PDB file of C-alpha atoms (C1' of nucleotides) in Angstrom:
ATOM      1  CA  MET A  16     119.962 122.730  94.713  1.00 94.00           C
ATOM      2  CA  HIS A  17     116.648 123.575  96.132  1.00 96.00           C
ATOM      3  CA  ILE A  18     114.507 121.049  97.906  1.00 97.00           C
ATOM      4  CA  GLY A  19     112.194 120.671  94.876  1.00 96.00           C
ATOM      5  CA  THR A  20     114.938 119.854  92.634  1.00 96.00           C
ATOM      6  CA  LEU A  21     116.336 117.328  95.018  1.00 97.00           C
ATOM      7  CA  ALA A  22     112.980 115.842  95.483  1.00 96.00           C
ATOM      8  CA  ALA A  23     112.462 115.544  91.716  1.00 95.00           C
ATOM      9  CA  ALA A  24     115.954 113.923  91.378  1.00 94.00           C
ATOM     10  CA  ALA A  25     115.371 111.397  94.121  1.00 94.00           C
ATOM     11  CA  GLY A  26     111.615 110.708  93.139  1.00 93.00           C
ATOM     12  CA  LEU A  27     110.357 111.856  96.396  1.00 93.00           C
ATOM     13  CA  SER A  28     108.282 114.752  97.744  1.00 94.00           C
ATOM     14  CA  ALA A  29     109.777 117.784  99.344  1.00 95.00           C
ATOM     15  CA  LYS A  30     107.623 117.011 102.442  1.00 95.00           C
ATOM     16  CA  THR A  31     109.353 113.670 102.670  1.00 96.00           C
ATOM     17  CA  ILE A  32     112.875 115.132 102.492  1.00 96.00           C
ATOM     18  CA  ARG A  33     111.968 117.563 105.282  1.00 96.00           C
ATOM     19  CA  PHE A  34     110.670 114.618 107.165  1.00 95.00           C
ATOM     20  CA  TYR A  35     113.935 112.705 106.729  1.00 96.00           C
ATOM     21  CA  GLU A  36     115.896 115.739 107.933  1.00 95.00           C
ATOM     22  CA  GLN A  37     113.736 116.045 111.007  1.00 92.00           C
ATOM     23  CA  ALA A  38     114.091 112.304 111.494  1.00 92.00           C
ATOM     24  CA  GLY A  39     117.840 112.564 111.472  1.00 92.00           C
ATOM     25  CA  LEU A  40     118.459 110.800 108.231  1.00 94.00           C
ATOM     26  CA  LEU A  41     119.550 113.759 106.254  1.00 94.00           C
ATOM     27  CA  PRO A  42     121.958 116.458 107.698  1.00 94.00           C
ATOM     28  CA  ALA A  43     120.368 119.867 107.674  1.00 95.00           C
ATOM     29  CA  PRO A  44     121.901 121.594 104.604  1.00 96.00           C
ATOM     30  CA  PRO A  45     123.111 125.258 104.361  1.00 96.00           C
ATOM     31  CA  ARG A  46     120.345 127.923 103.596  1.00 96.00           C
ATOM     32  CA  THR A  47     120.230 130.625 101.097  1.00 95.00           C
ATOM     33  CA  PRO A  48     120.017 134.159 102.498  1.00 95.00           C
ATOM     34  CA  ALA A  49     116.303 133.818 101.964  1.00 95.00           C
ATOM     35  CA  GLY A  50     116.127 130.711 104.350  1.00 96.00           C
ATOM     36  CA  TYR A  51     115.706 128.119 101.469  1.00 97.00           C
ATOM     37  CA  ARG A  52     117.382 124.770 101.928  1.00 97.00           C
ATOM     38  CA  ASP A  53     120.363 124.408  99.404  1.00 97.00           C
ATOM     39  CA  TYR A  54     121.624 120.870  99.005  1.00 97.00           C
ATOM     40  CA  PRO A  55     124.975 119.772  97.865  1.00 96.00           C
ATOM     41  CA  ALA A  56     124.825 117.091  94.992  1.00 94.00           C
ATOM     42  CA  GLU A  57     125.844 114.363  97.427  1.00 92.00           C
ATOM     43  CA  ALA A  58     122.365 114.656  99.091  1.00 95.00           C
ATOM     44  CA  ALA A  59     120.924 112.845  96.226  1.00 95.00           C
ATOM     45  CA  ASP A  60     123.441 109.914  96.947  1.00 92.00           C
ATOM     46  CA  ARG A  61     122.319 109.842 100.385  1.00 94.00           C
ATOM     47  CA  LEU A  62     118.717 109.652  99.471  1.00 95.00           C
ATOM     48  CA  ALA A  63     119.595 106.942  97.037  1.00 93.00           C
ATOM     49  CA  PHE A  64     121.310 105.012  99.791  1.00 91.00           C
ATOM     50  CA  ILE A  65     118.219 105.468 101.884  1.00 93.00           C
ATOM     51  CA  ARG A  66     116.062 104.118  99.038  1.00 92.00           C
ATOM     52  CA  ASP A  67     118.266 100.996  98.660  1.00 87.00           C
ATOM     53  CA  ALA A  68     118.335 100.319 102.344  1.00 88.00           C
ATOM     54  CA  GLN A  69     114.499 100.657 102.449  1.00 90.00           C
ATOM     55  CA  ALA A  70     114.131  98.333  99.507  1.00 85.00           C
ATOM     56  CA  ALA A  71     116.235  95.765 101.428  1.00 84.00           C
ATOM     57  CA  GLY A  72     113.477  96.082 104.153  1.00 84.00           C
ATOM     58  CA  LEU A  73     115.374  98.231 106.657  1.00 88.00           C
ATOM     59  CA  SER A  74     113.274 100.692 108.590  1.00 91.00           C
ATOM     60  CA  LEU A  75     114.160 104.309 108.886  1.00 93.00           C
ATOM     61  CA  ALA A  76     115.398 103.816 112.431  1.00 91.00           C
ATOM     62  CA  GLU A  77     117.843 101.010 111.191  1.00 89.00           C
ATOM     63  CA  ILE A  78     119.003 103.256 108.371  1.00 91.00           C
ATOM     64  CA  ARG A  79     119.607 105.966 110.765  1.00 91.00           C
ATOM     65  CA  GLY A  80     121.729 103.705 112.634  1.00 88.00           C
ATOM     66  CA  VAL A  81     123.792 102.735 109.641  1.00 87.00           C
ATOM     67  CA  LEU A  82     124.194 106.415 108.545  1.00 89.00           C
ATOM     68  CA  ALA A  83     125.113 107.484 112.063  1.00 87.00           C
ATOM     69  CA  ILE A  84     127.963 105.050 112.172  1.00 86.00           C
ATOM     70  CA  ARG A  85     129.246 106.083 108.856  1.00 84.00           C
ATOM     71  CA  ASP A  86     128.789 109.765 109.729  1.00 85.00           C
ATOM     72  CA  ALA A  87     131.022 109.013 112.724  1.00 81.00           C
ATOM     73  CA  GLY A  88     133.738 107.820 110.446  1.00 76.00           C
ATOM     74  CA  GLN A  89     133.424 104.058 111.080  1.00 73.00           C
ATOM     75  CA  PRO A  90     132.784 101.602 108.255  1.00 72.00           C
ATOM     76  CA  PRO A  91     129.356 100.289 108.957  1.00 69.00           C
ATOM     77  CA  CYS A  92     129.967  96.955 107.452  1.00 75.00           C
ATOM     78  CA  ARG A  93     129.750  94.568 110.420  1.00 80.00           C
ATOM     79  CA  HIS A  94     126.630  96.454 111.551  1.00 82.00           C
ATOM     80  CA  VAL A  95     125.027  96.178 108.182  1.00 83.00           C
ATOM     81  CA  THR A  96     125.821  92.563 107.878  1.00 86.00           C
ATOM     82  CA  THR A  97     124.233  91.920 111.274  1.00 86.00           C
ATOM     83  CA  LEU A  98     121.179  93.851 110.005  1.00 86.00           C
ATOM     84  CA  ILE A  99     120.892  91.963 106.806  1.00 86.00           C
ATOM     85  CA  GLU A 100     121.139  88.631 108.678  1.00 88.00           C
ATOM     86  CA  THR A 101     118.342  89.708 111.082  1.00 86.00           C
ATOM     87  CA  HIS A 102     116.165  90.830 108.342  1.00 86.00           C
ATOM     88  CA  LEU A 103     116.622  87.667 106.324  1.00 88.00           C
ATOM     89  CA  GLY A 104     115.248  85.896 109.386  1.00 88.00           C
ATOM     90  CA  HIS A 105     112.295  88.193 109.767  1.00 86.00           C
ATOM     91  CA  VAL A 106     111.627  87.880 106.103  1.00 88.00           C
ATOM     92  CA  ASP A 107     111.779  84.080 106.038  1.00 90.00           C
ATOM     93  CA  GLN A 108     109.410  84.086 109.173  1.00 87.00           C
ATOM     94  CA  ARG A 109     106.939  86.425 107.633  1.00 88.00           C
ATOM     95  CA  ILE A 110     106.908  84.255 104.243  1.00 90.00           C
ATOM     96  CA  ALA A 111     106.275  81.159 106.422  1.00 89.00           C
ATOM     97  CA  GLU A 112     103.264  82.912 108.009  1.00 87.00           C
ATOM     98  CA  LEU A 113     101.862  84.061 104.791  1.00 88.00           C
ATOM     99  CA  LEU A 114     102.161  80.724 103.284  1.00 89.00           C
ATOM    100  CA  ALA A 115     100.205  79.364 106.318  1.00 86.00           C
ATOM    101  CA  THR A 116      97.630  82.079 105.793  1.00 86.00           C
ATOM    102  CA  ARG A 117      97.480  81.172 102.190  1.00 88.00           C
ATOM    103  CA  THR A 118      96.783  77.723 102.887  1.00 88.00           C
ATOM    104  CA  ALA A 119      94.124  78.488 105.325  1.00 83.00           C
ATOM    105  CA  LEU A 120      92.543  80.885 102.719  1.00 85.00           C
ATOM    106  CA  GLN A 121      92.492  78.115 100.257  1.00 87.00           C
ATOM    107  CA  ASP A 122      90.791  75.800 102.592  1.00 85.00           C
ATOM    108  CA  LEU A 123      88.239  78.386 103.154  1.00 83.00           C
ATOM    109  CA  HIS A 124      87.766  79.025  99.484  1.00 84.00           C
ATOM    110  CA  GLN A 125      87.233  75.381  98.961  1.00 86.00           C
ATOM    111  CA  ARG A 126      84.756  75.289 101.688  1.00 82.00           C
ATOM    112  CA  ALA A 127      83.019  78.239 100.125  1.00 79.00           C
ATOM    113  CA  GLN A 128      82.416  76.367  97.061  1.00 80.00           C
ATOM    114  CA  ASP A 129      80.861  73.541  99.007  1.00 78.00           C
ATOM    115  CA  VAL A 130      78.419  75.588 101.104  1.00 71.00           C
ATOM    116  CA  ASP A 131      75.009  76.255  99.744  1.00 61.00           C
ATOM    117  CA  PRO A 132      73.775  79.664 100.922  1.00 62.00           C
ATOM    118  CA  ALA A 133      70.287  78.278 101.241  1.00 61.00           C
ATOM    119  CA  ASP A 134      71.472  75.992 103.921  1.00 60.00           C
ATOM    120  CA  CYS A 135      72.729  79.028 106.047  1.00 63.00           C
ATOM    121  CA  GLY A 136      70.059  79.552 108.703  1.00 57.00           C
ATOM    122  CA  PRO A 137      70.171  82.317 111.134  1.00 57.00           C
ATOM    123  CA  GLU A 138      71.812  80.257 113.846  1.00 59.00           C
ATOM    124  CA  GLY A 139      75.505  80.945 113.109  1.00 58.00           C
ATOM    125  CA  ILE A 140      77.251  83.658 111.624  1.00 60.00           C
ATOM    126  CA  CYS A 141      78.938  82.287 108.501  1.00 60.00           C
ATOM    127  CA  ARG A 142      79.505  78.504 107.804  1.00 57.00           C
ATOM    128  CA  ILE A 143      82.546  79.249 105.731  1.00 61.00           C
ATOM    129  CA  LEU A 144      84.574  81.041 108.252  1.00 58.00           C
ATOM    130  CA  THR A 145      83.833  79.452 111.447  1.00 59.00           C
ATOM    131  CA  THR A 146      86.188  76.674 112.578  1.00 49.00           C
ATOM    132  CA  THR A 147      83.907  74.113 114.316  1.00 43.00           C
ATOM    133  CA  ALA A 148      81.234  76.069 116.053  1.00 42.00           C
TER     134      ALA A 148
ATOM    135  CA  MET B   5      78.864  87.236 132.296  1.00 94.00           C
ATOM    136  CA  HIS B   6      80.995  90.160 132.984  1.00 96.00           C
ATOM    137  CA  ILE B   7      83.497  91.511 130.684  1.00 97.00           C
ATOM    138  CA  GLY B   8      86.441  90.022 132.436  1.00 96.00           C
ATOM    139  CA  THR B   9      84.876  86.607 132.347  1.00 96.00           C
ATOM    140  CA  LEU B  10      84.203  86.929 128.613  1.00 97.00           C
ATOM    141  CA  ALA B  11      87.716  88.368 128.080  1.00 96.00           C
ATOM    142  CA  ALA B  12      89.149  85.350 129.805  1.00 95.00           C
ATOM    143  CA  ALA B  13      87.078  82.899 127.817  1.00 94.00           C
ATOM    144  CA  ALA B  14      87.952  84.637 124.519  1.00 94.00           C
ATOM    145  CA  GLY B  15      91.604  85.070 125.431  1.00 93.00           C
ATOM    146  CA  LEU B  16      91.424  88.848 124.992  1.00 94.00           C
ATOM    147  CA  SER B  17      91.543  91.744 127.249  1.00 95.00           C
ATOM    148  CA  ALA B  18      88.579  93.605 128.635  1.00 96.00           C
ATOM    149  CA  LYS B  19      90.048  96.691 126.861  1.00 95.00           C
ATOM    150  CA  THR B  20      89.795  94.883 123.476  1.00 96.00           C
ATOM    151  CA  ILE B  21      86.383  93.826 123.921  1.00 97.00           C
ATOM    152  CA  ARG B  22      85.280  97.356 124.572  1.00 96.00           C
ATOM    153  CA  PHE B  23      87.225  98.444 121.722  1.00 95.00           C
ATOM    154  CA  TYR B  24      85.452  95.995 119.514  1.00 96.00           C
ATOM    155  CA  GLU B  25      82.010  97.202 120.816  1.00 95.00           C
ATOM    156  CA  GLN B  26      82.991 100.739 120.080  1.00 92.00           C
ATOM    157  CA  ALA B  27      84.235  99.704 116.645  1.00 91.00           C
ATOM    158  CA  GLY B  28      80.870  98.139 115.761  1.00 92.00           C
ATOM    159  CA  LEU B  29      81.991  94.499 115.818  1.00 94.00           C
ATOM    160  CA  LEU B  30      80.222  93.447 118.970  1.00 95.00           C
ATOM    161  CA  PRO B  31      76.606  94.638 119.879  1.00 95.00           C
ATOM    162  CA  ALA B  32      76.314  96.668 123.193  1.00 95.00           C
ATOM    163  CA  PRO B  33      75.261  94.142 125.708  1.00 96.00           C
ATOM    164  CA  PRO B  34      72.552  94.837 128.469  1.00 96.00           C
ATOM    165  CA  ARG B  35      73.888  96.289 131.668  1.00 96.00           C
ATOM    166  CA  THR B  36      73.455  95.242 135.308  1.00 95.00           C
ATOM    167  CA  PRO B  37      71.721  97.795 137.632  1.00 95.00           C
ATOM    168  CA  ALA B  38      75.239  98.984 138.386  1.00 95.00           C
ATOM    169  CA  GLY B  39      76.048  99.541 134.852  1.00 96.00           C
ATOM    170  CA  TYR B  40      78.332  96.506 134.290  1.00 97.00           C
ATOM    171  CA  ARG B  41      78.240  94.871 130.824  1.00 97.00           C
ATOM    172  CA  ASP B  42      76.325  91.651 131.146  1.00 97.00           C
ATOM    173  CA  TYR B  43      77.130  89.334 128.116  1.00 97.00           C
ATOM    174  CA  PRO B  44      75.173  86.413 127.025  1.00 96.00           C
ATOM    175  CA  ALA B  45      77.156  83.301 126.236  1.00 93.00           C
ATOM    176  CA  GLU B  46      76.888  83.866 122.428  1.00 92.00           C
ATOM    177  CA  ALA B  47      79.166  86.803 122.775  1.00 95.00           C
ATOM    178  CA  ALA B  48      81.979  84.280 123.000  1.00 95.00           C
ATOM    179  CA  ASP B  49      80.934  82.855 119.701  1.00 92.00           C
ATOM    180  CA  ARG B  50      81.142  86.148 118.003  1.00 94.00           C
ATOM    181  CA  LEU B  51      84.478  86.839 119.394  1.00 95.00           C
ATOM    182  CA  ALA B  52      85.602  83.359 118.275  1.00 93.00           C
ATOM    183  CA  PHE B  53      84.387  84.276 114.716  1.00 91.00           C
ATOM    184  CA  ILE B  54      86.250  87.533 114.818  1.00 93.00           C
ATOM    185  CA  ARG B  55      89.395  85.645 115.780  1.00 92.00           C
ATOM    186  CA  ASP B  56      88.899  83.069 112.902  1.00 87.00           C
ATOM    187  CA  ALA B  57      88.212  85.857 110.449  1.00 88.00           C
ATOM    188  CA  GLN B  58      91.261  87.834 111.558  1.00 90.00           C
ATOM    189  CA  ALA B  59      93.332  84.684 111.394  1.00 86.00           C
ATOM    190  CA  ALA B  60      92.209  84.425 107.570  1.00 84.00           C
ATOM    191  CA  GLY B  61      93.673  87.933 107.343  1.00 84.00           C
ATOM    192  CA  LEU B  62      90.502  89.778 107.213  1.00 88.00           C
ATOM    193  CA  SER B  63      90.641  93.477 108.583  1.00 90.00           C
ATOM    194  CA  LEU B  64      88.315  94.566 111.447  1.00 93.00           C
ATOM    195  CA  ALA B  65      86.641  96.577 108.902  1.00 91.00           C
ATOM    196  CA  GLU B  66      85.926  93.575 106.639  1.00 89.00           C
ATOM    197  CA  ILE B  67      84.843  91.582 109.605  1.00 91.00           C
ATOM    198  CA  ARG B  68      82.408  94.339 110.457  1.00 91.00           C
ATOM    199  CA  GLY B  69      81.055  94.217 107.089  1.00 88.00           C
ATOM    200  CA  VAL B  70      80.517  90.573 107.098  1.00 88.00           C
ATOM    201  CA  LEU B  71      78.907  90.613 110.612  1.00 89.00           C
ATOM    202  CA  ALA B  72      76.773  93.422 109.426  1.00 87.00           C
ATOM    203  CA  ILE B  73      75.383  91.379 106.550  1.00 86.00           C
ATOM    204  CA  ARG B  74      74.662  88.545 108.851  1.00 84.00           C
ATOM    205  CA  ASP B  75      73.201  90.912 111.534  1.00 85.00           C
ATOM    206  CA  ALA B  76      70.785  92.183 108.865  1.00 81.00           C
ATOM    207  CA  GLY B  77      69.427  88.620 108.245  1.00 77.00           C
ATOM    208  CA  GLN B  78      71.329  87.929 105.126  1.00 74.00           C
ATOM    209  CA  PRO B  79      73.621  84.800 104.622  1.00 72.00           C
ATOM    210  CA  PRO B  80      77.054  86.637 103.921  1.00 71.00           C
ATOM    211  CA  CYS B  81      78.395  83.583 101.800  1.00 76.00           C
ATOM    212  CA  ARG B  82      78.883  85.329  98.536  1.00 81.00           C
ATOM    213  CA  HIS B  83      80.431  88.475 100.186  1.00 82.00           C
ATOM    214  CA  VAL B  84      82.663  86.199 102.275  1.00 84.00           C
ATOM    215  CA  THR B  85      83.795  84.249  99.065  1.00 86.00           C
ATOM    216  CA  THR B  86      84.735  87.679  97.318  1.00 86.00           C
ATOM    217  CA  LEU B  87      86.620  88.770 100.346  1.00 86.00           C
ATOM    218  CA  ILE B  88      88.554  85.353 100.500  1.00 86.00           C
ATOM    219  CA  GLU B  89      89.426  85.648  96.793  1.00 88.00           C
ATOM    220  CA  THR B  90      90.556  89.184  97.162  1.00 86.00           C
ATOM    221  CA  HIS B  91      92.675  88.266 100.081  1.00 86.00           C
ATOM    222  CA  LEU B  92      94.189  85.392  98.287  1.00 88.00           C
ATOM    223  CA  GLY B  93      95.337  87.790  95.673  1.00 88.00           C
ATOM    224  CA  HIS B  94      96.834  90.081  98.230  1.00 86.00           C
ATOM    225  CA  VAL B  95      98.585  87.390 100.031  1.00 88.00           C
ATOM    226  CA  ASP B  96     100.028  85.975  96.860  1.00 89.00           C
ATOM    227  CA  GLN B  97     101.201  89.529  95.926  1.00 87.00           C
ATOM    228  CA  ARG B  98     102.753  90.016  99.284  1.00 88.00           C
ATOM    229  CA  ILE B  99     104.540  86.640  99.234  1.00 89.00           C
ATOM    230  CA  ALA B 100     106.040  87.478  95.878  1.00 88.00           C
ATOM    231  CA  GLU B 101     107.292  90.891  97.148  1.00 86.00           C
ATOM    232  CA  LEU B 102     108.729  89.178 100.235  1.00 88.00           C
ATOM    233  CA  LEU B 103     110.494  86.617  97.958  1.00 89.00           C
ATOM    234  CA  ALA B 104     111.957  89.351  95.891  1.00 85.00           C
ATOM    235  CA  THR B 105     113.208  91.109  99.071  1.00 85.00           C
ATOM    236  CA  ARG B 106     114.648  87.922 100.235  1.00 88.00           C
ATOM    237  CA  THR B 107     116.607  87.378  97.057  1.00 88.00           C
ATOM    238  CA  ALA B 108     117.813  91.168  97.295  1.00 83.00           C
ATOM    239  CA  LEU B 109     118.911  90.489 101.051  1.00 84.00           C
ATOM    240  CA  GLN B 110     120.707  87.220 100.052  1.00 87.00           C
ATOM    241  CA  ASP B 111     122.706  89.179  97.380  1.00 84.00           C
ATOM    242  CA  LEU B 112     123.546  91.797  99.887  1.00 82.00           C
ATOM    243  CA  HIS B 113     124.682  89.220 102.317  1.00 84.00           C
ATOM    244  CA  GLN B 114     126.926  87.649  99.725  1.00 86.00           C
ATOM    245  CA  ARG B 115     128.338  90.930  98.902  1.00 82.00           C
ATOM    246  CA  ALA B 116     128.864  91.533 102.753  1.00 79.00           C
ATOM    247  CA  GLN B 117     131.154  88.477 102.659  1.00 79.00           C
ATOM    248  CA  ASP B 118     133.120  89.747  99.777  1.00 77.00           C
ATOM    249  CA  VAL B 119     133.782  93.238 101.020  1.00 70.00           C
ATOM    250  CA  ASP B 120     136.742  93.872 103.079  1.00 61.00           C
ATOM    251  CA  PRO B 121     135.998  96.546 105.748  1.00 62.00           C
ATOM    252  CA  ALA B 122     139.497  97.849 105.508  1.00 61.00           C
ATOM    253  CA  ASP B 123     138.644  98.743 101.746  1.00 60.00           C
ATOM    254  CA  CYS B 124     135.814 101.065 102.943  1.00 62.00           C
ATOM    255  CA  GLY B 125     137.135 104.646 102.816  1.00 57.00           C
ATOM    256  CA  PRO B 126     135.123 107.504 103.891  1.00 56.00           C
ATOM    257  CA  GLU B 127     134.084 108.275 100.329  1.00 58.00           C
ATOM    258  CA  GLY B 128     130.903 106.466 100.237  1.00 58.00           C
ATOM    259  CA  ILE B 129     128.348 105.425 102.822  1.00 59.00           C
ATOM    260  CA  CYS B 130     128.452 101.485 102.543  1.00 60.00           C
ATOM    261  CA  ARG B 131     129.660  99.434  99.803  1.00 57.00           C
ATOM    262  CA  ILE B 132     127.394  96.601 100.851  1.00 61.00           C
ATOM    263  CA  LEU B 133     124.250  98.387 100.441  1.00 57.00           C
ATOM    264  CA  THR B 134     124.643 100.927  97.625  1.00 58.00           C
ATOM    265  CA  THR B 135     123.585  99.853  94.175  1.00 48.00           C
ATOM    266  CA  THR B 136     126.303 101.003  91.740  1.00 42.00           C
ATOM    267  CA  ALA B 137     127.224 104.388  93.345  1.00 42.00           C
TER     268      ALA B 137
ATOM    269  C1'  DG C  23     103.133 145.161  89.962  1.00 77.31           C
ATOM    270  C1'  DT C  24     101.378 141.136  89.831  1.00 77.31           C
ATOM    271  C1'  DA C  25     100.632 136.286  89.039  1.00 77.31           C
ATOM    272  C1'  DG C  26     101.941 131.828  90.276  1.00 77.31           C
ATOM    273  C1'  DA C  27     105.475 128.688  91.439  1.00 77.31           C
ATOM    274  C1'  DC C  28     108.141 127.938  94.667  1.00 77.31           C
ATOM    275  C1'  DC C  29     109.970 127.977  99.546  1.00 77.31           C
ATOM    276  C1'  DT C  30     109.426 128.274 104.935  1.00 77.31           C
ATOM    277  C1'  DT C  31     107.254 126.747 109.674  1.00 77.31           C
ATOM    278  C1'  DC C  32     104.124 124.361 112.526  1.00 77.31           C
ATOM    279  C1'  DC C  33     100.559 121.430 113.719  1.00 77.31           C
ATOM    280  C1'  DA C  34      97.761 117.600 112.857  1.00 77.31           C
ATOM    281  C1'  DG C  35      96.005 113.522 110.847  1.00 77.31           C
ATOM    282  C1'  DT C  36      96.250 109.020 108.113  1.00 77.31           C
ATOM    283  C1'  DG C  37      95.501 103.581 108.895  1.00 77.31           C
ATOM    284  C1'  DC C  38      95.543  99.567 111.960  1.00 77.31           C
ATOM    285  C1'  DG C  39      94.439  97.309 116.288  1.00 77.31           C
ATOM    286  C1'  DC C  40      94.777  97.923 120.166  1.00 77.31           C
ATOM    287  C1'  DT C  41      96.978  99.589 124.720  1.00 77.31           C
ATOM    288  C1'  DG C  42      97.749 102.715 128.871  1.00 77.31           C
ATOM    289  C1'  DG C  43      96.306 105.543 132.432  1.00 77.31           C
ATOM    290  C1'  DA C  44      93.470 108.620 135.321  1.00 77.31           C
ATOM    291  C1'  DA C  45      89.448 109.197 138.133  1.00 77.31           C
ATOM    292  C1'  DG C  46      85.797 107.116 139.875  1.00 77.31           C
ATOM    293  C1'  DG C  47      81.944 103.517 141.199  1.00 77.31           C
ATOM    294  C1'  DT C  48      80.681  98.521 142.774  1.00 77.31           C
ATOM    295  C1'  DC C  49      81.123  94.163 144.917  1.00 77.31           C
ATOM    296  C1'  DA C  50      82.603  90.033 147.831  1.00 77.31           C
ATOM    297  C1'  DA C  51      85.504  88.595 151.388  1.00 77.31           C
ATOM    298  C1'  DG C  52      87.572  88.997 155.822  1.00 77.31           C
TER     299       DG C  52
ATOM    300  C1'  DC D   8      84.748  98.894 157.843  1.00 77.31           C
ATOM    301  C1'  DT D   9      88.394  98.191 154.795  1.00 77.31           C
ATOM    302  C1'  DT D  10      90.737  96.085 151.353  1.00 77.31           C
ATOM    303  C1'  DG D  11      91.498  94.676 146.829  1.00 77.31           C
ATOM    304  C1'  DA D  12      89.605  93.095 142.466  1.00 77.31           C
ATOM    305  C1'  DC D  13      86.757  94.195 139.459  1.00 77.31           C
ATOM    306  C1'  DC D  14      83.922  97.426 136.603  1.00 77.31           C
ATOM    307  C1'  DT D  15      82.884 102.217 134.352  1.00 77.31           C
ATOM    308  C1'  DT D  16      84.081 106.381 131.287  1.00 77.31           C
ATOM    309  C1'  DC D  17      87.037 109.284 128.596  1.00 77.31           C
ATOM    310  C1'  DC D  18      91.437 110.742 126.550  1.00 77.31           C
ATOM    311  C1'  DA D  19      95.784 109.642 124.823  1.00 77.31           C
ATOM    312  C1'  DG D  20      99.230 107.258 122.600  1.00 77.31           C
ATOM    313  C1'  DC D  21     101.881 103.584 120.250  1.00 77.31           C
ATOM    314  C1'  DG D  22     104.521 102.493 115.771  1.00 77.31           C
ATOM    315  C1'  DC D  23     105.491 103.448 110.998  1.00 77.31           C
ATOM    316  C1'  DA D  24     106.468 106.412 107.165  1.00 77.31           C
ATOM    317  C1'  DC D  25     104.614 109.843 105.565  1.00 77.31           C
ATOM    318  C1'  DT D  26     100.880 113.475 104.038  1.00 77.31           C
ATOM    319  C1'  DG D  27      97.877 117.520 104.290  1.00 77.31           C
ATOM    320  C1'  DG D  28      96.947 122.116 105.182  1.00 77.31           C
ATOM    321  C1'  DA D  29      97.348 126.861 106.919  1.00 77.31           C
ATOM    322  C1'  DA D  30      99.770 131.103 106.910  1.00 77.31           C
ATOM    323  C1'  DG D  31     103.198 133.402 105.289  1.00 77.31           C
ATOM    324  C1'  DG D  32     107.864 134.615 102.640  1.00 77.31           C
ATOM    325  C1'  DT D  33     110.607 134.673  98.055  1.00 77.31           C
ATOM    326  C1'  DC D  34     111.675 134.465  93.465  1.00 77.31           C
ATOM    327  C1'  DT D  35     110.935 134.815  88.382  1.00 77.31           C
ATOM    328  C1'  DA D  36     108.486 136.102  84.152  1.00 77.31           C
ATOM    329  C1'  DC D  37     105.515 139.077  81.898  1.00 77.31           C
TER     330       DC D  37
END
DNA sequence: GTAGACCTTCCAGTGCGCTGGAAGGTCAAG
DNA sequence: CTTGACCTTCCAGCGCACTGGAAGGTCTAC
C-alpha cells in the first residue's frame, strides 16, 4: 500500500502521514526497491486510533505515549484512564472559562445596544469595551 | 514614564510592551535623549483597553483594528458590536464542541471502568479508545 | 518516448502571543 | 569608580499540528 492509498483510506494527506512517522506515531514501513513506503493494512488501524484519540482531545504527544506503551507490549489501560480523567478536568475547566467569556460578551453586547455612537467623543477609545475608565 | 514603570503599572513585561508597539497596538512614544522610551500616562489606559478587549476574546489583530478606527477619529462602536457578535458565535460553537468532547470522554471513562486489563491481548492498541475496531 | 501522476527528501513557514538571550548603552547610589 | 538595575536593538524560539514548495526519482498508459 503506497502512502497515497493509505492517505486516502485514512482521510489524511500524505504529508501528514510522513509527519506522523517523523513524529514517532507511526513506525517506518518497509520500502519498495524504488524507495516508496509500502504500508501493511494495519497502518490504517493505527491511523484510525490516532484519529479517535485526537477526537478525544489527546495531543499527539500523549497519543505517542499511549502507542509507545502498547508497542512495548504493555496494555496501556491504566495510562489511558489517567489521561482521560486529566482531560476531562481540562475540558471542564475550559468550558467554565468559555462560559465566563460568553457572559462577558453578552454584557458587552447589551452595553453596545445602550451606547449612542454620537456620544462617543475622542476622549476614550471605546465606551463599549472599557471597564470603568 | 519608562517602559519598566509602565510595565509594572499594566501588569505586563517590558518585552510585551515593545512587542505591542512593534505589532502596531501601541504608538511609538517619544524618547529621552538617551533613547529610552518615555510614555505618557495615557499609555496605561491603552494597555488597559487591550487587556479588556483580550479578556473579551478579541485577538490582537482585531484589537489593532478597533484601535486603528479610533485613532483615525471614528467611533468604532459599530465595528465593535459586529466583533462582539461574531465572537459570541465562535464562543458558542466552541462550547458546543467542548461539550461533545466532554460526552465522548465520559463514555470513554465509563468504558475504561468496564475493561479488564487482563483481557487486553496484543492484538489491538487499546480497547478503551478504539471505536469498533 | 513522453506526459503526468505519483513518490522521495529537505527546508521552511503558518498563526498566535509572546518570551529568551546576546551584546551593548545609561543612570543613580555608594 | 564601580556595581547593578535599568534601558536599547536584533534575532531566535516556543508549542501545536501541520502545510507548502523545490528539486528530483519512478511508474503507468498511451
